[in-house]
């Protein structure tokens, strides 16, 4: 247990993923939900890095995917925050349950 | 394409006139429409006559036999290598003769209409419809394919519908046009089914191949000659029903008298000279097939024809509207043509065929002439009714002479055209079927009587309360009368058997003077009776009519055939079948549709709560479903 190996990496990434999922479904605050999504994305990134390092050392594909995901996550955060601001302007809250007009 | 491709111009000219005059809509060409359409018809007629001269004297003959030529051919719908619907031109003596008749009479009617219809609001529409009719009729007679013919058959029906309903502000004209269309469509259903049956049995729709297969005693299909009705016989019978509807044969004639609601020149062209003989043309076109493959149908044709002739002649004696009298007379004469085909033999015995076509040819001229004269008379006295007329021979001398010539021609008095053709028909009937002959002889006497009844009541029989206050008619109209009257005088001398016969070989149709004595004497007797009844105003005719009692009443009410049809359509079809069909539609068909709609609504009411608007719930459902799908995939992968 001196050097962290692939299993450690996968353990961390799985933990991150489920923490994110848990946060996404239980939190009512949109900002917190956004942070949970970031956690899910990061767990995926971690997976890519780990498999790249241990399964195909010397290749760069996993690293590039990770960079792409980071870029996409940045864009997504900008978009999500814009949506949250708009929701706040119209409803004076960022509670997700306040935005439920689109129903039957 | 061959050197005779110019024939396509014959129907094309009126078609172009139709497009030119019809597309701009009401009010365009308000002065020139008649001249444009007339000019197109003039070209058409000139080419037709040129074609006829060429065909009959030069390129139509091969070893003294007239050929069926197919100068233009184009494969249109190919179903199988053997079966296709083609478009083409078929020239044989009958179609060339029809081309001349149609284009010439149409030209005369166009010239007549130029002044007759002057001042009408829809002047150009009238001429465009007339051109449409001429186009369809010319194309009908030159069709090489029975399906192609069916297309034009319907087109003439449509143009007839449009022209009968030309005065669409008059409810009676609208009713008449609908009646004509529905009755002929009803008959055309028979025609269509017949075409399909015969086409299926013969494996072709092409006239030439059809006649080669089914109209040829040596062909293999005919080796199985049965004496009972074969499928081909049924098909040919249905085709005859279509022809009978168009040609106003009993009991499908009810539309023809009502069709007189259209303008008089239209009645002359469509309902006397050309369209109504399309049924005769159809039977004549397929005559070899009838004779060799469906000979059981021929007696039906002859009996329907001769009974229609007799029946219409009896009704014509009692009608008082002059156009209706002429309509029944047309029906009667078409009956003559029809039964002549029915009693005809083939080859050297094909006198009936030749006589029928000859009568079609001469009848077109004198019947068009009668209608055009009637148009002038109607304009003169502003009425269709006989009782408003009388004593017109002084004020309308040219019309009087022309009408007299036409009456003599239709009555079969020598040397006018109708004499020759009618003698041939009677001769053919005498040789092949005696009962038909006696009925036809009686009918021809009646013909003379009712035509001269009309003549004396219009032009003699002085009617004091009618003063002539205007001229006889424009020069253009009188010109057409004189041309047609000249035709009614001289056309009988054409040796028609040399040109038109069942097998293309010349047929000698000598006149038998002894044989002609009886019909001519009977015709003269009819004329004298009419003279005695109607020369002066008297109550002789009325006394005779009341003496005839119920027979007169029945004839006056057209033997209640219209009422019978009304009973069938209103009571049986509409009440009986229609009401029950409506019940099925309302309760069963609509019920099934409503049931599926209502159950969908109820089901969706139940499940709509799922759409809660809560984003996290949606996400959870999504996650769970993805997990389930993944599990299922994994399960199936591991199972193999």
XYZ file of C-alpha atoms in Angstrom:
744
model
C 0.000 0.000 0.000
C 2.911 2.329 -0.595
C 2.244 3.530 -4.082
C -1.330 4.270 -5.035
C -2.377 1.982 -7.919
C -5.276 1.759 -10.386
C -7.667 0.430 -7.758
C -7.103 3.374 -5.543
C -7.730 5.731 -8.373
C -10.953 3.965 -9.338
C -12.094 3.908 -5.738
C -11.654 7.643 -5.460
C -13.366 8.309 -8.760
C -16.350 6.054 -7.875
C -16.657 7.748 -4.514
C -16.585 11.155 -6.156
C -19.215 10.060 -8.672
C -21.695 8.864 -6.077
C -21.114 11.842 -3.841
C -21.944 13.979 -6.846
C -25.060 11.974 -7.660
C -26.170 12.115 -4.054
C -25.641 15.849 -3.944
C -27.485 16.348 -7.205
C -30.605 14.575 -6.009
C -30.741 15.778 -2.433
C -29.704 19.438 -2.519
C -32.384 21.997 -3.310
C -29.952 24.830 -3.971
C -29.095 25.153 -7.639
C -25.513 26.265 -6.964
C -24.911 23.154 -4.892
C -26.434 21.026 -7.619
C -24.065 22.626 -10.109
C -21.132 21.796 -7.838
C -22.341 18.191 -7.647
C -22.341 17.983 -11.421
C -18.746 19.252 -11.365
C -17.874 16.422 -8.995
C -19.417 13.869 -11.405
C -17.433 15.336 -14.267
C -14.227 15.256 -12.280
C -14.751 11.631 -11.379
C -14.983 10.855 -15.084
C -11.799 12.817 -15.695
C -10.050 10.870 -13.017
C -11.144 7.628 -14.687
C -9.662 8.734 -17.976
C -6.363 9.683 -16.403
C -6.126 6.446 -14.432
C -6.848 4.192 -17.378
C -4.518 6.199 -19.564
C -1.684 5.829 -17.084
C -2.100 2.161 -16.173
C -3.685 0.548 -19.197
C -2.053 2.406 -22.109
C 1.043 4.137 -20.821
C 2.765 6.283 -23.402
C -0.452 7.291 -25.120
C -2.100 10.689 -24.767
C -5.778 9.997 -25.597
C -7.006 9.992 -22.033
C -5.240 13.261 -21.271
C -6.823 14.946 -24.255
C -10.260 13.733 -23.263
C -9.733 15.130 -19.827
C -8.733 18.501 -21.227
C -11.841 18.514 -23.386
C -14.040 17.704 -20.413
C -12.513 20.529 -18.403
C -13.208 22.948 -21.239
C -16.782 21.677 -21.605
C -17.282 21.921 -17.830
C -16.155 25.551 -17.863
C -18.635 26.390 -20.600
C -21.334 24.475 -18.818
C -20.700 26.314 -15.581
C -21.019 29.660 -17.355
C -24.326 28.562 -18.894
C -25.677 27.130 -15.674
C -24.862 30.239 -13.730
C -26.604 32.351 -16.320
C -29.701 30.180 -15.949
C -29.496 30.445 -12.185
C -29.275 34.219 -12.313
C -32.305 34.386 -14.540
C -34.198 32.109 -12.202
C -33.271 34.326 -9.300
C -34.480 37.416 -11.116
C -37.863 35.936 -11.881
C -38.501 33.911 -8.730
C -36.311 35.648 -6.131
C -34.897 32.309 -5.115
C -32.612 29.649 -6.397
C -34.477 26.778 -4.870
C -34.984 24.165 -7.588
C -38.485 23.340 -6.360
C -39.567 26.895 -7.048
C -39.137 26.310 -10.778
C -41.882 23.792 -11.394
C -44.322 25.657 -13.616
C -43.640 23.325 -16.557
C -45.950 20.547 -15.473
C -49.233 19.035 -16.533
C -43.614 8.623 -85.834
C -44.554 8.312 -89.439
C -45.478 10.614 -92.268
C -49.067 10.750 -91.025
C -48.052 12.304 -87.709
C -49.678 15.544 -88.751
C -52.924 13.859 -87.689
C -52.063 14.855 -84.135
C -52.812 18.423 -85.153
C -56.494 17.559 -85.555
C -57.228 17.291 -81.833
C -54.381 19.604 -80.891
C -55.845 22.703 -82.544
C -59.057 22.780 -80.499
C -57.045 21.899 -77.403
C -54.842 24.953 -77.900
C -57.954 27.040 -78.453
C -59.369 25.658 -75.219
C -56.241 26.648 -73.280
C -56.009 30.076 -74.898
C -59.648 30.962 -74.338
C -60.166 29.216 -71.049
C -57.141 30.273 -69.013
C -57.697 34.056 -68.967
C -61.099 33.549 -67.337
C -64.414 35.264 -67.761
C -64.535 38.340 -69.941
C -61.375 37.925 -71.987
C -61.621 37.780 -75.793
C -65.176 39.032 -75.500
C -65.344 39.755 -79.240
C -62.778 37.473 -80.791
C -63.285 34.205 -78.914
C -65.601 32.775 -81.532
C -63.244 33.596 -84.351
C -60.237 32.084 -82.564
C -62.028 28.840 -81.743
C -63.611 28.765 -85.192
C -60.250 29.232 -86.859
C -58.759 26.372 -84.847
C -61.679 24.176 -85.872
C -61.266 25.262 -89.477
C -57.680 24.025 -89.501
C -58.765 20.856 -87.773
C -61.548 20.242 -90.270
C -59.256 20.946 -93.213
C -56.697 18.439 -91.946
C -59.441 15.899 -91.270
C -60.780 16.162 -94.785
C -57.279 16.025 -96.201
C -56.605 12.921 -94.110
C -59.836 11.327 -95.244
C -59.066 11.956 -98.897
C -55.571 10.584 -98.440
C -56.748 7.587 -96.470
C -59.593 6.563 -98.723
C -57.824 7.147 -102.011
C -54.174 6.589 -101.327
C -52.351 5.267 -98.304
C -55.192 3.603 -96.425
C -55.517 0.717 -98.843
C -53.380 -2.372 -99.121
C -54.429 -4.795 -101.857
C -57.862 -3.231 -101.963
C -58.467 -3.670 -98.229
C -58.586 -0.730 -95.861
C -55.989 -1.166 -93.161
C -56.009 -0.280 -89.506
C -53.059 2.061 -89.339
C -51.244 3.136 -86.239
C -49.237 6.183 -87.303
C -48.444 7.440 -83.809
C -47.619 5.202 -80.908
C -46.223 5.941 -77.491
C -45.912 3.516 -74.603
C -47.311 5.222 -71.575
C -47.850 2.876 -68.615
C -45.997 -0.384 -68.860
C -47.326 -2.940 -66.380
C -45.746 -6.099 -67.682
C -43.830 -6.720 -70.912
C -47.110 -7.752 -72.543
C -49.572 -5.454 -70.874
C -49.242 -1.721 -71.185
C -51.481 1.254 -71.592
C -50.329 3.153 -74.617
C -51.279 6.376 -76.248
C -51.566 6.364 -79.968
C -53.568 7.044 -83.054
C -55.580 4.348 -84.765
C -56.881 5.077 -88.220
C -59.436 2.893 -89.883
C -62.387 3.775 -92.111
C -64.712 4.328 -89.161
C -62.405 6.650 -87.272
C -61.481 8.625 -90.381
C -65.165 9.026 -91.180
C -65.846 10.131 -87.607
C -62.996 12.649 -87.752
C -64.564 14.285 -90.777
C -68.041 14.322 -89.273
C -66.953 15.687 -85.907
C -64.618 18.355 -87.160
C -67.007 19.481 -89.874
C -70.124 19.654 -87.695
C -68.062 21.280 -84.962
C -66.838 23.889 -87.429
C -70.418 24.620 -88.480
C -71.527 24.889 -84.869
C -68.635 27.226 -84.108
C -69.570 29.494 -86.998
C -73.203 29.405 -85.934
C -72.341 30.166 -82.320
C -70.277 33.236 -83.163
C -73.428 35.239 -83.701
C -75.836 33.028 -81.745
C -74.018 33.473 -78.453
C -73.092 37.127 -79.022
C -73.523 39.257 -75.949
C -73.223 36.409 -73.505
C -71.242 37.283 -70.422
C -69.163 34.103 -70.575
C -68.653 34.202 -74.334
C -65.047 33.011 -74.241
C -65.821 30.323 -71.665
C -68.494 28.965 -73.956
C -66.029 28.677 -76.811
C -63.320 27.206 -74.660
C -65.739 24.482 -73.489
C -66.790 23.889 -77.073
C -63.141 23.514 -78.042
C -62.548 21.176 -75.120
C -65.407 19.050 -76.317
C -64.133 19.010 -79.905
C -60.679 18.062 -78.698
C -61.928 15.212 -76.545
C -64.290 13.866 -79.150
C -61.692 13.945 -81.928
C -59.173 12.275 -79.660
C -61.774 9.708 -78.615
C -62.390 8.470 -82.135
C -58.703 8.217 -82.987
C -57.684 6.431 -79.784
C -55.585 3.352 -80.349
C -56.170 1.945 -76.928
C -59.333 1.212 -75.067
C -58.036 2.890 -71.924
C -56.980 5.949 -73.848
C -60.464 6.005 -75.274
C -61.922 5.724 -71.803
C -60.015 8.851 -70.752
C -61.446 10.867 -73.614
C -64.810 9.219 -73.093
C -64.928 10.791 -69.648
C -63.605 14.085 -71.007
C -66.489 14.361 -73.454
C -68.761 13.603 -70.532
C -67.205 16.448 -68.587
C -67.469 18.915 -71.438
C -71.054 17.865 -72.018
C -71.712 18.483 -68.320
C -70.099 21.911 -68.498
C -72.023 22.934 -71.582
C -75.423 21.658 -70.435
C -74.904 23.668 -67.291
C -73.726 26.705 -69.229
C -76.691 28.774 -68.030
C -75.801 27.949 -64.472
C -78.110 30.575 -63.048
C -81.052 28.447 -64.167
C -81.773 25.720 -61.607
C -83.191 23.454 -64.304
C -79.949 23.666 -66.296
C -77.924 22.781 -63.216
C -80.199 19.841 -62.480
C -80.006 18.679 -66.086
C -76.225 18.834 -66.174
C -75.962 16.875 -62.956
C -78.454 14.332 -64.208
C -76.570 13.872 -67.473
C -73.290 13.455 -65.668
C -74.555 11.052 -63.041
C -76.496 8.848 -65.454
C -73.627 8.571 -67.905
C -71.138 8.012 -65.089
C -73.345 5.230 -63.816
C -73.201 3.614 -67.250
C -69.473 4.267 -67.482
C -69.005 2.120 -64.415
C -70.184 -0.763 -66.582
C -67.824 0.331 -69.303
C -64.851 0.402 -66.941
C -65.573 -3.034 -65.512
C -66.115 -4.343 -69.018
C -62.794 -2.902 -70.160
C -61.043 -4.565 -67.254
C -62.677 -7.937 -67.897
C -62.011 -7.886 -71.620
C -58.507 -6.541 -71.145
C -57.781 -9.286 -68.640
C -59.200 -12.000 -70.864
C -57.474 -10.785 -73.995
C -54.251 -9.720 -72.287
C -54.187 -6.379 -74.021
C -55.884 -3.012 -74.157
C -54.777 -2.182 -77.663
C -57.641 -2.147 -80.154
C -55.683 -3.700 -82.968
C -54.337 -6.553 -80.877
C -57.707 -6.992 -79.215
C -59.444 -7.334 -82.560
C -56.685 -9.589 -83.824
C -57.062 -11.879 -80.806
C -60.786 -11.866 -80.270
C -62.151 -10.793 -83.621
C -60.523 -13.459 -85.678
C -62.168 -16.848 -86.140
C -58.833 -18.643 -86.412
C -57.273 -17.440 -83.209
C -56.529 -19.892 -80.446
C -58.521 -18.083 -77.755
C -61.636 -18.724 -79.799
C -61.219 -22.444 -80.149
C -63.256 -22.849 -77.001
C -66.495 -21.546 -78.423
C -69.149 -22.000 -75.834
C -72.777 -21.320 -76.355
C -73.398 -19.775 -72.983
C -72.087 -16.491 -71.748
C -68.316 -16.532 -71.447
C -66.445 -13.927 -69.360
C -65.661 -12.076 -72.564
C -69.351 -11.917 -73.391
C -70.090 -10.458 -69.983
C -67.299 -7.941 -70.444
C -68.570 -6.956 -73.856
C -72.098 -6.652 -72.481
C -70.821 -4.280 -69.801
C -68.976 -2.296 -72.439
C -72.238 -2.066 -74.340
C -73.936 -0.731 -71.221
C -71.375 2.075 -71.145
C -72.100 2.794 -74.789
C -75.835 2.655 -74.161
C -75.526 5.241 -71.410
C -73.643 7.652 -73.643
C -75.956 6.981 -76.572
C -79.124 7.372 -74.513
C -80.468 3.877 -75.038
C -83.340 2.500 -73.015
C -83.459 2.710 -69.993
C -80.474 5.032 -69.572
C -81.870 7.678 -71.923
C -83.389 9.905 -69.248
C -80.584 12.432 -69.332
C -80.832 13.285 -73.038
C -84.140 15.209 -73.107
C -83.077 17.200 -70.063
C -79.725 17.945 -71.676
C -81.616 20.271 -73.997
C -81.256 22.889 -71.261
C -77.891 23.725 -72.786
C -77.488 26.296 -75.552
C -79.015 25.067 -78.820
C -75.753 24.893 -80.827
C -74.408 22.662 -78.064
C -77.410 20.400 -78.438
C -76.721 20.287 -82.154
C -73.096 19.341 -81.726
C -73.001 17.198 -78.629
C -76.484 15.831 -78.118
C -77.352 15.169 -81.725
C -74.377 14.730 -83.988
C -71.312 13.584 -82.122
C -71.151 12.665 -78.456
C -74.344 10.644 -78.310
C -73.167 8.477 -81.185
C -70.027 7.612 -79.222
C -71.799 4.495 -77.996
C -72.484 3.429 -81.572
C -68.887 4.188 -82.389
C -67.706 2.082 -79.468
C -69.741 -0.921 -80.535
C -68.633 -0.438 -84.132
C -65.012 -0.206 -83.108
C -65.240 -3.487 -81.244
C -67.629 -5.068 -83.730
C -65.329 -7.964 -84.744
C -64.957 -8.833 -81.069
C -68.718 -8.755 -80.611
C -69.274 -10.827 -83.689
C -66.725 -13.547 -83.028
C -66.295 -13.650 -79.257
C -69.499 -12.239 -77.836
C -72.155 -13.019 -80.395
C -74.639 -13.637 -77.591
C -74.611 -9.898 -76.936
C -75.605 -8.911 -80.460
C -79.317 -9.794 -80.086
C -79.365 -7.759 -76.872
C -77.879 -4.827 -78.750
C -80.395 -5.100 -81.540
C -83.398 -5.377 -79.190
C -82.258 -2.509 -76.989
C -81.695 -0.450 -80.124
C -84.986 -1.157 -81.797
C -87.036 -0.771 -78.631
C -85.307 2.540 -77.888
C -86.100 3.657 -81.419
C -89.777 2.743 -81.104
C -90.174 4.048 -77.590
C -88.511 7.386 -78.338
C -90.547 7.813 -81.510
C -93.803 7.303 -79.603
C -92.777 9.845 -76.970
C -91.642 12.305 -79.618
C -95.180 12.336 -81.050
C -96.547 13.778 -77.834
C -93.964 16.295 -76.670
C -94.527 19.995 -77.169
C -91.079 21.443 -76.512
C -89.427 21.420 -79.937
C -85.965 20.677 -78.591
C -87.327 17.741 -76.638
C -88.988 16.386 -79.739
C -85.633 16.614 -81.473
C -83.932 14.957 -78.511
C -86.294 11.988 -78.639
C -85.856 11.864 -82.372
C -82.098 11.687 -81.852
C -82.570 8.849 -79.415
C -84.777 7.072 -81.918
C -82.271 7.454 -84.745
C -79.429 6.257 -82.541
C -81.614 3.264 -81.793
C -81.660 2.615 -85.535
C -77.860 2.734 -85.677
C -77.584 0.467 -82.664
C -79.893 -2.271 -83.886
C -78.294 -2.123 -87.322
C -75.059 -3.115 -85.609
C -76.883 -5.768 -83.655
C -78.296 -7.433 -86.762
C -75.129 -7.118 -88.773
C -73.110 -10.022 -90.028
C -69.452 -10.023 -90.931
C -67.632 -9.730 -94.223
C -70.001 -9.913 -97.165
C -72.967 -10.032 -94.812
C -71.876 -6.925 -92.942
C -74.565 -4.706 -94.394
C -75.863 -3.691 -90.976
C -72.473 -2.373 -89.912
C -72.048 -0.287 -93.027
C -75.643 0.923 -92.815
C -75.206 1.891 -89.186
C -72.122 3.954 -89.906
C -73.776 5.454 -92.970
C -76.777 6.477 -90.905
C -74.469 7.922 -88.258
C -72.806 9.959 -90.992
C -75.970 11.307 -92.621
C -77.813 11.713 -89.327
C -75.060 13.975 -88.007
C -75.723 16.393 -90.831
C -79.477 16.531 -90.852
C -79.913 16.367 -87.111
C -77.399 19.167 -86.563
C -79.296 21.077 -89.207
C -82.595 20.506 -87.406
C -81.165 21.758 -84.147
C -79.575 24.809 -85.703
C -82.872 25.647 -87.410
C -84.630 25.147 -84.090
C -82.137 27.561 -82.522
C -83.095 30.231 -85.027
C -86.779 29.582 -84.487
C -86.358 29.774 -80.738
C -84.532 33.077 -81.025
C -87.276 34.314 -83.303
C -90.208 33.563 -81.051
C -88.389 33.483 -77.695
C -89.927 30.197 -76.700
C -89.291 26.481 -76.922
C -92.969 25.621 -76.948
C -94.764 24.630 -80.111
C -97.913 26.481 -79.179
C -96.041 29.794 -79.367
C -94.997 29.068 -82.926
C -96.775 28.738 -86.213
C -96.917 30.446 -89.551
C -93.218 31.161 -89.623
C -92.685 30.119 -93.229
C -93.187 33.679 -94.456
C -90.882 35.398 -92.019
C -88.158 32.722 -92.048
C -87.940 31.430 -95.626
C -84.398 30.038 -95.518
C -84.892 28.308 -92.193
C -88.160 26.929 -93.499
C -86.562 25.351 -96.582
C -83.618 23.966 -94.610
C -85.899 22.521 -91.949
C -88.057 20.947 -94.625
C -85.007 19.350 -96.250
C -83.847 17.979 -92.905
C -87.335 16.625 -92.138
C -87.525 14.918 -95.507
C -84.079 13.474 -94.922
C -84.937 12.082 -91.499
C -88.274 10.784 -92.764
C -86.441 8.758 -95.387
C -87.923 10.335 -98.503
C -85.761 9.922 -101.609
C -83.448 11.417 -102.732
C -82.428 12.916 -99.407
C -79.551 11.494 -97.386
C -81.602 9.766 -94.720
C -83.405 7.681 -97.317
C -80.283 5.828 -98.387
C -78.963 5.094 -94.939
C -82.334 4.120 -93.510
C -83.083 1.823 -96.434
C -79.815 0.038 -95.801
C -80.628 -0.360 -92.132
C -84.082 -1.733 -92.877
C -82.590 -4.027 -95.489
C -80.075 -5.368 -93.004
C -82.815 -5.930 -90.455
C -85.045 -7.606 -93.051
C -82.309 -10.045 -93.968
C -81.350 -11.041 -90.445
C -84.257 -10.517 -88.108
C -87.880 -10.120 -89.183
C -89.391 -8.890 -85.872
C -86.810 -6.139 -85.642
C -87.608 -5.215 -89.207
C -91.342 -4.795 -88.568
C -90.786 -2.658 -85.496
C -88.241 -0.559 -87.353
C -90.615 -0.099 -90.274
C -93.368 1.106 -87.968
C -90.874 3.394 -86.210
C -89.768 4.970 -89.454
C -93.399 5.799 -90.261
C -93.721 7.351 -86.807
C -90.512 9.291 -87.468
C -92.030 10.859 -90.536
C -95.158 11.688 -88.565
C -93.532 13.411 -85.594
C -90.985 15.296 -87.676
C -93.691 16.704 -89.892
C -95.852 17.421 -86.890
C -92.988 19.621 -85.767
C -92.572 21.106 -89.215
C -96.238 21.971 -89.718
C -96.658 23.345 -86.238
C -93.659 25.616 -86.564
C -93.964 26.875 -90.087
C -97.637 26.434 -91.054
C -100.578 26.299 -88.736
C -100.940 30.088 -88.733
C -100.743 31.520 -85.305
C -102.381 34.960 -85.330
C -100.903 36.331 -82.135
C -97.356 36.100 -83.312
C -96.106 38.993 -85.388
C -92.628 38.845 -86.869
C -90.720 41.853 -85.738
C -87.173 41.096 -86.649
C -85.059 39.556 -89.343
C -84.589 35.872 -89.841
C -81.064 35.664 -88.509
C -77.457 36.672 -89.083
C -75.812 35.649 -92.336
C -73.305 33.387 -90.589
C -76.048 31.245 -89.100
C -77.985 31.011 -92.352
C -74.763 30.054 -94.113
C -74.267 27.066 -91.833
C -77.873 26.002 -92.410
C -77.395 26.085 -96.160
C -74.138 24.115 -95.992
C -75.699 21.439 -93.804
C -78.835 21.335 -95.939
C -76.666 20.789 -98.995
C -75.028 17.936 -97.090
C -78.423 16.471 -96.234
C -79.309 16.485 -99.916
C -76.179 15.104 -101.551
C -74.451 12.941 -98.969
C -76.749 10.001 -99.535
C -75.230 9.441 -102.942
C -71.845 8.545 -101.480
C -71.198 4.852 -102.145
C -70.581 4.319 -98.486
C -70.116 0.565 -98.647
C -67.008 1.068 -100.731
C -65.352 2.822 -97.841
C -66.679 1.540 -94.550
C -67.294 -2.124 -93.955
C -66.663 -4.716 -91.295
C -63.486 -6.135 -92.791
C -62.170 -3.225 -94.862
C -63.135 -4.793 -98.152
C -65.617 -2.871 -100.286
C -69.184 -3.983 -99.776
C -71.743 -3.511 -102.504
C -74.921 -2.006 -101.145
C -77.204 -1.835 -104.124
C -80.542 -0.136 -103.846
C -83.510 -2.408 -104.159
C -86.307 -0.322 -105.509
C -89.024 -2.805 -104.729
C -87.865 -3.089 -101.164
C -87.903 0.688 -100.731
C -91.561 1.011 -101.674
C -92.963 0.058 -98.285
C -90.839 2.380 -96.093
C -91.244 5.322 -98.434
C -94.997 4.862 -98.671
C -95.236 4.573 -94.908
C -93.126 7.703 -94.569
C -95.428 9.552 -96.931
C -98.411 8.298 -94.976
C -96.845 9.694 -91.815
C -96.319 13.026 -93.515
C -99.895 13.120 -94.790
C -101.243 12.321 -91.346
C -99.216 15.134 -89.886
C -100.449 17.384 -92.684
C -104.050 16.488 -91.956
C -103.632 17.035 -88.232
C -101.518 20.124 -88.116
C -101.613 22.081 -91.375
C -104.311 24.355 -90.030
C -105.283 24.966 -86.496
C -107.877 22.406 -85.614
C -108.848 20.133 -82.786
C -108.270 16.965 -84.820
C -105.043 16.132 -83.034
C -106.548 16.775 -79.616
C -109.570 14.647 -80.385
C -107.304 11.856 -81.579
C -105.173 12.170 -78.472
C -108.159 11.923 -76.154
C -109.336 8.983 -78.221
C -106.037 7.214 -77.638
C -106.634 7.776 -73.937
C -104.177 6.237 -71.565
C -101.661 5.397 -74.270
C -101.359 9.097 -75.038
C -101.030 9.927 -71.360
C -98.323 7.341 -70.914
C -96.384 8.602 -73.910
C -96.848 12.207 -72.838
C -95.340 11.367 -69.473
C -92.496 9.528 -71.199
C -93.803 6.175 -69.963
C -92.923 7.274 -66.426
C -89.339 6.075 -66.826
C -88.066 9.144 -64.989
C -90.408 8.350 -62.138
C -89.205 4.754 -62.069
C -85.621 5.930 -61.796
C -86.567 8.410 -59.110
C -88.279 5.610 -57.227
C -85.200 3.431 -57.539
C -82.786 6.151 -56.471
C -84.888 7.844 -53.786
C -86.778 4.977 -52.235
C -84.520 2.003 -52.755
C -81.007 3.378 -52.940
C -81.294 6.408 -50.665
C -83.904 5.192 -48.175
C -83.075 1.512 -48.142
C -79.367 1.265 -48.680
C -78.443 4.832 -47.760
C -80.183 4.893 -44.387
C -78.772 1.593 -43.232
C -75.315 2.561 -44.451
C -75.646 5.825 -42.526
C -76.590 3.868 -39.390
C -73.539 1.640 -39.758
C -71.369 4.678 -40.348
C -72.703 6.614 -37.372
C -72.797 3.803 -34.853
C -70.135 1.338 -35.837
C -67.496 3.220 -37.800
C -67.765 6.446 -35.837
C -68.144 4.432 -32.633
C -64.841 2.657 -33.169
C -63.085 5.950 -33.877
C -64.620 7.612 -30.815
C -63.777 4.637 -28.627
C -60.091 4.731 -29.479
C -60.019 8.516 -28.998
C -61.841 8.441 -25.649
C -59.777 5.620 -24.218
C -56.586 7.442 -25.118
C -57.872 10.556 -23.338
C -58.833 8.594 -20.230
C -55.500 6.772 -20.099
C -53.493 9.970 -20.481
C -55.565 11.630 -17.706
C -54.428 8.839 -15.444
C -50.716 9.075 -16.183
C -50.266 12.803 -16.587
C -49.227 13.237 -12.919
C -45.772 11.964 -13.879
C -45.099 15.341 -15.487
C -44.558 16.977 -12.095
C -42.181 19.753 -13.164
C -39.608 18.689 -10.562
C -36.211 18.579 -12.283
C -34.604 16.280 -9.774
C -37.354 13.736 -10.116
C -36.792 13.679 -13.855
C -33.091 13.230 -13.276
C -33.732 10.364 -10.886
C -36.002 8.596 -13.371
C -33.370 9.077 -15.998
C -30.638 7.643 -13.809
C -32.682 4.650 -12.772
C -33.600 3.895 -16.378
C -30.011 4.132 -17.524
C -28.966 1.755 -14.785
C -31.739 -0.639 -15.728
C -30.799 -0.551 -19.412
C -27.193 -1.179 -18.556
C -28.139 -4.074 -16.330
C -30.280 -5.600 -19.037
C -27.499 -5.273 -21.588
C -25.032 -6.826 -19.221
C -27.447 -9.655 -18.512
C -27.867 -10.447 -22.183
C -24.135 -10.217 -22.902
C -23.311 -12.575 -20.068
C -26.015 -15.045 -21.005
C -24.360 -15.818 -24.306
